[in-house]
Short mmCIF file of C-alpha atoms and ligand atoms in Angstrom, two decimals:
data_model
loop_
_atom_site.label_atom_id
_atom_site.label_comp_id
_atom_site.label_asym_id
_atom_site.label_seq_id
_atom_site.Cartn_x
_atom_site.Cartn_y
_atom_site.Cartn_z
CA UNK A 64 7.15 -40.47 -32.86
CA UNK A 65 7.42 -44.19 -33.36
CA UNK A 66 5.21 -46.11 -35.76
CA UNK A 67 3.69 -47.83 -32.77
CA UNK A 68 2.87 -44.54 -31.06
CA UNK A 69 1.36 -43.17 -34.23
CA UNK A 70 -0.77 -46.28 -34.51
CA UNK A 71 -2.03 -45.77 -30.98
CA UNK A 72 -3.00 -42.19 -31.72
CA UNK A 73 -4.93 -43.36 -34.72
CA UNK A 74 -6.57 -46.11 -32.71
CA UNK A 75 -4.95 -48.80 -34.84
CA UNK A 76 -3.94 -50.91 -31.89
CA UNK A 77 -0.64 -51.64 -30.24
CA UNK A 78 0.60 -53.46 -27.20
CA UNK A 79 -0.10 -50.32 -25.17
CA UNK A 80 -3.53 -49.48 -23.88
CA UNK A 81 -4.96 -47.23 -26.59
CA UNK A 82 -6.01 -43.71 -25.77
CA UNK A 83 -9.70 -43.16 -26.32
CA UNK A 84 -9.30 -40.94 -29.32
CA UNK A 85 -12.98 -40.07 -29.51
CA UNK A 86 -12.93 -38.81 -25.94
CA UNK A 87 -9.72 -36.93 -26.69
CA UNK A 88 -11.33 -35.17 -29.62
CA UNK A 89 -14.48 -34.37 -27.68
CA UNK A 90 -12.70 -32.85 -24.71
CA UNK A 91 -15.56 -30.55 -23.87
CA UNK A 92 -15.24 -27.20 -25.55
CA UNK A 93 -15.14 -24.19 -23.29
CA UNK A 94 -17.16 -23.25 -21.29
CA UNK A 95 -17.58 -26.50 -19.41
CA UNK A 96 -18.41 -27.67 -15.95
CA UNK A 97 -16.29 -30.78 -15.40
CA UNK A 98 -17.37 -33.49 -13.04
CA UNK A 99 -15.53 -33.00 -9.79
CA UNK A 100 -16.39 -33.75 -6.21
CA UNK A 101 -16.48 -30.86 -3.79
CA UNK A 102 -14.62 -32.96 -1.24
CA UNK A 103 -11.68 -35.00 -2.51
CA UNK A 104 -11.72 -38.71 -1.84
CA UNK A 105 -9.14 -40.07 0.65
CA UNK A 106 -7.06 -41.39 -2.25
CA UNK A 107 -7.11 -38.00 -3.93
CA UNK A 108 -6.19 -36.33 -0.65
CA UNK A 109 -3.06 -38.48 -0.47
CA UNK A 110 -2.05 -37.29 -3.92
CA UNK A 111 -2.33 -33.61 -3.05
CA UNK A 112 0.85 -31.68 -2.32
CA UNK A 113 1.32 -30.91 1.35
CA UNK A 114 0.24 -27.39 2.25
CA UNK A 115 0.83 -25.87 5.63
CA UNK A 116 -2.55 -24.90 7.11
CA UNK A 117 -1.06 -21.65 8.37
CA UNK A 118 0.72 -20.66 5.17
CA UNK A 119 -0.91 -18.46 2.57
CA UNK A 120 -1.97 -20.54 -0.43
CA UNK A 121 0.62 -20.46 -3.19
CA UNK A 122 -0.31 -18.61 -6.34
CA UNK A 123 -1.28 -21.79 -8.17
CA UNK A 124 -4.15 -22.46 -5.76
CA UNK A 125 -7.23 -20.54 -6.82
CA UNK A 126 -9.73 -19.02 -4.39
CA UNK A 127 -12.24 -21.71 -3.43
CA UNK A 128 -15.10 -19.75 -4.94
CA UNK A 129 -13.55 -19.72 -8.40
CA UNK A 130 -15.92 -21.26 -10.89
CA UNK A 131 -15.00 -24.38 -12.84
CA UNK A 132 -16.29 -22.70 -15.95
CA UNK A 133 -13.80 -23.17 -18.75
CA UNK A 134 -11.59 -25.48 -16.70
CA UNK A 135 -11.14 -29.24 -16.91
CA UNK A 136 -10.30 -31.43 -13.92
CA UNK A 137 -7.07 -33.11 -15.04
CA UNK A 138 -7.92 -36.34 -13.18
CA UNK A 139 -11.33 -36.50 -14.81
CA UNK A 140 -9.79 -35.80 -18.21
CA UNK A 141 -7.33 -38.66 -17.70
CA UNK A 142 -10.22 -40.98 -16.86
CA UNK A 143 -12.21 -39.79 -19.90
CA UNK A 144 -9.40 -40.53 -22.34
CA UNK A 145 -8.30 -43.78 -20.72
CA UNK A 146 -4.83 -42.96 -19.43
CA UNK A 147 -3.53 -43.55 -15.89
CA UNK A 148 -4.50 -41.00 -13.26
CA UNK A 149 -1.90 -38.22 -13.09
CA UNK A 150 0.74 -38.34 -10.38
CA UNK A 151 1.10 -35.07 -8.49
CA UNK A 152 4.52 -34.13 -7.16
CA UNK A 153 6.32 -31.03 -5.98
CA UNK A 154 9.14 -29.64 -8.11
CA UNK A 155 10.69 -26.74 -6.24
CA UNK A 156 7.82 -24.45 -5.32
CA UNK A 157 5.58 -25.82 -8.07
CA UNK A 158 3.19 -28.72 -8.12
CA UNK A 159 3.45 -30.81 -11.28
CA UNK A 160 0.84 -33.21 -12.63
CA UNK A 161 2.59 -35.99 -14.55
CA UNK A 162 0.45 -37.67 -17.21
CA UNK A 163 1.57 -40.76 -19.10
CA UNK A 164 0.37 -41.15 -22.68
CA UNK A 165 1.41 -44.09 -24.87
CA UNK A 166 3.32 -41.66 -27.10
CA UNK A 167 4.99 -39.61 -24.38
CA UNK A 168 4.84 -37.90 -21.02
CA UNK A 169 3.06 -34.64 -20.32
CA UNK A 170 4.00 -32.54 -17.29
CA UNK A 171 1.49 -29.85 -16.37
CA UNK A 172 2.91 -27.36 -13.89
CA UNK A 173 0.24 -25.83 -11.69
CA UNK A 174 0.42 -22.05 -11.77
CA UNK A 175 2.83 -21.87 -14.69
CA UNK A 176 2.34 -21.36 -18.39
CA UNK A 177 5.17 -23.74 -19.22
CA UNK A 178 4.19 -27.38 -19.66
CA UNK A 179 6.44 -30.15 -20.94
CA UNK A 180 5.48 -32.66 -23.65
CA UNK A 181 7.85 -35.31 -24.98
CA UNK A 182 10.80 -33.64 -23.23
CA UNK A 183 10.14 -30.25 -24.83
CA UNK A 184 8.74 -27.06 -23.33
CA UNK A 185 5.32 -25.88 -24.41
CA UNK A 186 3.54 -22.63 -23.49
CA UNK A 187 -0.05 -22.95 -22.28
CA UNK A 188 -2.34 -19.98 -22.82
CA UNK A 189 -3.65 -20.24 -19.24
CA UNK A 190 -1.59 -21.33 -16.22
CA UNK A 191 -3.25 -24.47 -14.79
CA UNK A 192 -4.83 -24.10 -11.35
CA UNK A 193 -6.07 -26.02 -8.37
CA UNK A 194 -9.79 -25.34 -8.13
CA UNK A 195 -11.50 -26.68 -5.00
CA UNK A 196 -8.59 -29.03 -4.50
CA UNK A 197 -8.66 -30.39 -8.04
CA UNK A 198 -5.81 -29.80 -10.50
CA UNK A 199 -7.37 -28.21 -13.57
CA UNK A 200 -6.23 -27.21 -17.04
CA UNK A 201 -8.13 -24.77 -19.19
CA UNK A 202 -10.38 -26.26 -21.87
CA UNK A 203 -8.91 -23.90 -24.47
CA UNK A 204 -5.47 -25.39 -23.84
CA UNK A 205 -6.80 -28.94 -24.12
CA UNK A 206 -8.50 -28.13 -27.40
CA UNK A 207 -5.96 -25.83 -29.02
CA UNK A 208 -2.60 -26.67 -27.45
CA UNK A 209 -2.58 -30.24 -26.13
CA UNK A 210 -4.98 -31.99 -28.51
CA UNK A 211 -3.11 -31.08 -31.74
CA UNK A 212 0.07 -32.59 -30.29
CA UNK A 213 -1.55 -35.61 -28.65
CA UNK A 214 -3.16 -36.52 -31.99
CA UNK A 215 -0.08 -35.81 -34.13
CA UNK A 216 0.27 -38.75 -36.51
CA UNK A 217 4.00 -38.17 -36.97
CA UNK A 218 3.71 -36.91 -40.53
CA UNK A 219 4.42 -33.37 -41.65
CA UNK A 220 1.16 -31.46 -42.13
CA UNK A 221 2.05 -29.93 -45.50
CA UNK A 222 0.32 -30.13 -48.88
CA UNK A 223 3.52 -30.12 -50.92
CA UNK A 224 7.27 -30.27 -50.54
CA UNK A 225 7.88 -26.61 -51.44
CA UNK A 226 9.33 -24.58 -48.59
CA UNK A 227 10.12 -20.88 -48.27
CA UNK A 228 12.89 -20.02 -45.82
CA UNK A 229 12.77 -16.46 -44.59
CA UNK A 230 16.07 -15.03 -43.33
CA UNK A 231 14.85 -12.30 -40.99
CA UNK A 232 15.71 -8.62 -41.54
CA UNK A 233 18.17 -7.50 -44.26
CA UNK A 234 19.37 -4.32 -45.93
CA UNK A 235 18.55 -1.24 -43.87
CA UNK A 236 16.92 -3.43 -41.20
CA UNK A 237 19.85 -5.18 -39.50
CA UNK A 238 17.94 -6.69 -36.57
CA UNK A 239 19.73 -7.35 -33.29
CA UNK A 240 23.46 -7.00 -32.71
CA UNK A 241 25.70 -9.78 -31.45
CA UNK A 242 27.23 -8.51 -28.20
CA UNK A 243 30.24 -10.80 -28.65
CA UNK A 244 31.16 -9.88 -32.24
CA UNK A 245 29.26 -6.72 -33.16
CA UNK A 246 27.80 -8.45 -36.23
CA UNK A 247 24.13 -8.20 -37.08
CA UNK A 248 21.21 -10.59 -36.91
CA UNK A 249 20.55 -10.17 -40.65
CA UNK A 250 23.94 -11.76 -41.41
CA UNK A 251 23.32 -14.77 -39.20
CA UNK A 252 19.79 -15.41 -40.44
CA UNK A 253 20.96 -15.41 -44.06
CA UNK A 254 23.87 -17.68 -43.21
CA UNK A 255 21.53 -20.10 -41.45
CA UNK A 256 19.11 -20.16 -44.39
CA UNK A 257 21.94 -20.77 -46.86
CA UNK A 258 23.20 -23.66 -44.71
CA UNK A 259 19.71 -25.12 -44.42
CA UNK A 260 18.82 -24.93 -48.12
CA UNK A 261 21.06 -27.78 -49.42
CA UNK A 262 20.21 -29.97 -46.44
CA UNK A 263 16.51 -29.70 -47.25
CA UNK A 264 17.10 -30.17 -50.97
CA UNK A 265 18.87 -33.43 -50.16
CA UNK A 266 15.62 -34.50 -48.49
CA UNK A 267 13.51 -33.76 -51.54
CA UNK A 268 12.34 -30.26 -50.68
CA UNK A 269 12.19 -27.50 -53.27
CA UNK A 270 13.64 -24.57 -51.36
CA UNK A 271 13.26 -20.83 -51.91
CA UNK A 272 14.64 -17.97 -49.84
CA UNK A 273 12.86 -14.63 -49.38
CA UNK A 274 16.27 -13.00 -49.82
CA UNK A 275 19.65 -14.35 -50.88
CA UNK A 276 21.68 -11.21 -50.16
CA UNK A 277 21.70 -8.19 -47.87
CA UNK A 278 18.55 -6.61 -49.28
CA UNK A 279 15.42 -4.99 -47.91
CA UNK A 280 12.32 -7.16 -48.25
CA UNK A 281 9.05 -6.03 -46.70
CA UNK A 282 7.11 -8.46 -44.55
CA UNK A 283 4.18 -8.38 -46.97
CA UNK A 284 6.49 -9.24 -49.88
CA UNK A 285 7.84 -12.22 -47.95
CA UNK A 286 4.28 -13.50 -47.60
CA UNK A 287 3.49 -12.68 -51.25
CA UNK A 288 6.54 -14.66 -52.36
CA UNK A 289 5.30 -17.75 -50.53
CA UNK A 290 1.88 -17.27 -52.15
CA UNK A 291 3.36 -16.90 -55.64
CA UNK A 292 5.47 -20.02 -55.20
CA UNK A 293 2.57 -22.06 -53.83
CA UNK A 294 4.69 -23.00 -50.83
CA UNK A 295 3.51 -25.75 -48.52
CA UNK A 296 5.57 -24.50 -45.58
CA UNK A 297 7.11 -21.19 -44.45
CA UNK A 298 9.86 -20.87 -41.85
CA UNK A 299 11.11 -17.49 -40.70
CA UNK A 300 14.58 -17.50 -39.15
CA UNK A 301 15.59 -15.02 -36.45
CA UNK A 302 17.88 -14.52 -33.50
CA UNK A 303 16.63 -12.88 -30.34
CA UNK A 304 17.38 -9.75 -28.31
CA UNK A 305 16.27 -9.39 -24.69
CA UNK A 306 16.55 -5.59 -24.63
CA UNK A 307 19.15 -5.39 -21.90
CA UNK A 308 18.19 -8.52 -19.93
CA UNK A 309 21.57 -10.12 -20.53
CA UNK A 310 20.79 -13.32 -18.63
CA UNK A 311 17.96 -14.32 -20.96
CA UNK A 312 19.03 -17.11 -23.29
CA UNK A 313 17.79 -20.05 -25.29
CA UNK A 314 15.75 -21.04 -28.31
CA UNK A 315 12.02 -20.56 -28.81
CA UNK A 316 9.72 -21.25 -31.74
CA UNK A 317 6.62 -19.18 -32.44
CA UNK A 318 3.43 -19.77 -34.30
CA UNK A 319 0.13 -17.92 -34.47
CA UNK A 320 -2.16 -17.72 -31.45
CA UNK A 321 -5.50 -19.41 -32.18
CA UNK A 322 -8.59 -17.17 -32.01
CA UNK A 323 -9.86 -16.62 -28.50
CA UNK A 324 -6.63 -17.48 -26.70
CA UNK A 325 -4.25 -15.00 -25.07
CA UNK A 326 -0.76 -14.82 -26.57
CA UNK A 327 2.47 -15.71 -24.79
CA UNK A 328 3.92 -12.41 -25.92
CA UNK A 329 2.17 -9.19 -26.93
CA UNK A 330 4.06 -6.47 -28.76
CA UNK A 331 2.39 -3.09 -28.49
CA UNK A 332 -0.36 -1.93 -26.15
CA UNK A 333 -2.75 -4.87 -26.43
CA UNK A 334 -4.18 -7.51 -28.72
CA UNK A 335 -7.68 -8.58 -29.69
CA UNK A 336 -7.95 -12.34 -29.09
CA UNK A 337 -11.18 -12.65 -31.09
CA UNK A 338 -9.60 -11.55 -34.37
CA UNK A 339 -9.07 -14.31 -36.94
CA UNK A 340 -6.11 -14.11 -39.32
CA UNK A 341 -5.69 -16.16 -42.52
CA UNK A 342 -2.98 -18.28 -40.92
CA UNK A 343 -5.37 -19.35 -38.15
CA UNK A 344 -6.72 -21.85 -40.70
CA UNK A 345 -3.53 -23.80 -39.95
CA UNK A 346 -3.43 -23.57 -36.15
CA UNK A 347 -2.99 -27.29 -35.48
CA UNK A 348 -0.43 -27.74 -38.26
CA UNK A 349 1.47 -24.64 -37.13
CA UNK A 350 1.78 -26.02 -33.63
CA UNK A 351 2.88 -29.45 -34.82
CA UNK A 352 5.58 -28.00 -37.06
CA UNK A 353 6.72 -25.56 -34.36
CA UNK A 354 6.93 -28.33 -31.78
CA UNK A 355 8.86 -30.59 -34.15
CA UNK A 356 11.39 -27.83 -34.87
CA UNK A 357 11.75 -26.76 -31.25
CA UNK A 358 12.32 -30.30 -30.03
CA UNK A 359 14.96 -30.95 -32.67
CA UNK A 360 16.73 -27.64 -32.02
CA UNK A 361 17.04 -28.05 -28.26
CA UNK A 362 17.85 -31.75 -28.36
CA UNK A 363 20.63 -31.29 -30.95
CA UNK A 364 22.26 -28.21 -29.41
CA UNK A 365 23.11 -27.19 -25.86
CA UNK A 366 20.54 -24.39 -25.97
CA UNK A 367 18.14 -23.54 -23.18
CA UNK A 368 14.64 -24.72 -24.11
CA UNK A 369 12.29 -21.70 -24.04
CA UNK A 370 9.58 -23.73 -25.67
CA UNK A 371 6.93 -23.38 -28.32
CA UNK A 372 5.04 -20.12 -27.90
CA UNK A 373 2.24 -18.33 -29.67
CA UNK A 374 1.81 -14.69 -30.63
CA UNK A 375 -0.23 -12.59 -33.04
CA UNK A 376 2.02 -9.63 -33.72
CA UNK A 377 4.19 -11.29 -36.38
CA UNK A 378 2.87 -10.03 -39.72
CA UNK A 379 5.14 -12.44 -41.57
CA UNK A 380 3.14 -15.32 -40.07
CA UNK A 381 -0.42 -14.14 -39.66
CA UNK A 382 -1.24 -13.65 -43.33
CA UNK A 383 0.27 -16.92 -44.48
CA UNK A 384 -2.00 -19.40 -46.28
CA UNK A 385 0.09 -22.39 -45.22
CA UNK A 386 1.66 -23.70 -42.02
CA UNK A 387 4.15 -21.07 -40.91
CA UNK A 388 6.47 -20.76 -37.92
CA UNK A 389 9.18 -18.40 -36.70
CA UNK A 390 12.33 -19.68 -35.01
CA UNK A 391 14.25 -17.49 -32.56
CA UNK A 392 17.46 -19.53 -32.54
CA UNK A 393 19.20 -17.95 -29.55
CA UNK A 394 19.88 -14.57 -27.94
CA UNK A 395 22.40 -12.23 -29.51
CA UNK A 396 22.13 -10.21 -26.27
CA UNK A 397 23.35 -13.12 -24.10
CA UNK A 398 27.11 -13.64 -24.10
CA UNK A 399 27.01 -17.44 -24.13
CA UNK A 400 24.37 -17.60 -26.87
CA UNK A 401 26.08 -14.81 -28.82
CA UNK A 402 29.39 -16.69 -28.88
CA UNK A 403 27.64 -19.86 -29.96
CA UNK A 404 25.74 -18.08 -32.75
CA UNK A 405 29.02 -16.58 -33.95
CA UNK A 406 30.36 -20.10 -34.44
CA UNK A 407 29.86 -21.57 -37.95
CA UNK A 408 29.78 -25.05 -36.40
CA UNK A 409 26.89 -24.06 -34.17
CA UNK A 410 24.96 -22.50 -37.04
CA UNK A 411 25.49 -25.69 -39.02
CA UNK A 412 24.15 -27.66 -36.05
CA UNK A 413 21.07 -25.41 -36.01
CA UNK A 414 20.55 -26.00 -39.73
CA UNK A 415 20.97 -29.75 -39.33
CA UNK A 416 18.48 -29.80 -36.46
CA UNK A 417 15.84 -28.01 -38.56
CA UNK A 418 16.54 -30.28 -41.52
CA UNK A 419 16.25 -33.31 -39.28
CA UNK A 420 12.88 -32.09 -38.01
CA UNK A 421 11.61 -31.73 -41.58
CA UNK A 422 13.08 -35.01 -42.80
CA UNK A 423 9.90 -37.00 -42.29
CA UNK A 424 7.21 -37.95 -44.79
CA UNK A 425 4.70 -35.21 -45.58
CA UNK A 426 0.99 -35.74 -45.03
CA UNK A 427 -0.42 -35.92 -48.54
ZN1 ZN B 1868 14.67 -10.78 -35.77
#
């Protein structure tokens, strides 16, 4: 983020029209009933995507009797916060609402979880919908997903410059296997952490690793280590496995799901969205760090951008008392990704991307 953009977010003035930060922060907690006309105005009608009257409505158009409760009319939201009205356009079979903020562009894809902010993919808890002809985004996503990023002041949300890097797996827990080389995830995560450590130290970080060799470390001990060291930031490093779906590829970065929201990925039979974990105290900071890492990783490698996602099942994150994220830096089960991950040059590029993302002033 540029200094100018940060100034706009903070309402400090700039040549751009400032976003109404107060309105942004008061974006109507769920449940809400946003102001929306039952019949769109002629101008709004022109902005709607063309739908054949005989065709069945696509899945991103809700039944007309669906309540507005919990949903925000995107056009009304844009008016409330003082940005231009969104432009609606078709992209393939999806309708996309393009919103222009002084600090970047936000694409909201109707009917899809994946949104795009500042050229990076971002998972919304609820797929946006057309309700009575109005493009709507869920209030929970405005509050818990979009707002933390739209109000990011460009500084790292950490209380100190002590970081714990967590090379995933180790010892008797090898993790996933590289289909190109037969080597294990635990080897690559340790290699990545060892490459990242000196890069971060050069930037003034004090760096600790949860393991420095091929040893077993329980998830609870990884958290306890960060507690004992008083770490300001925790980053767990992993590589992915799609369980036989060989085409799946790319990088994704996880952080905890805020209370009340559904997760992007549930491991096990179900989850309880109302439960609050210690790391939920850092929901906004988690998302900002995750987004910063994800954007750096996909912009500095040729990886597919799978976006920032949220989940609750990761015990190494949910009991952390500091911002904490988990990077899945490519698929060992995808041949292209697996070959890249096997390359020392690529792993160095991954380390440099993460270091670049953390090479900004902390917020203290
Ligand atoms: Zn793993």
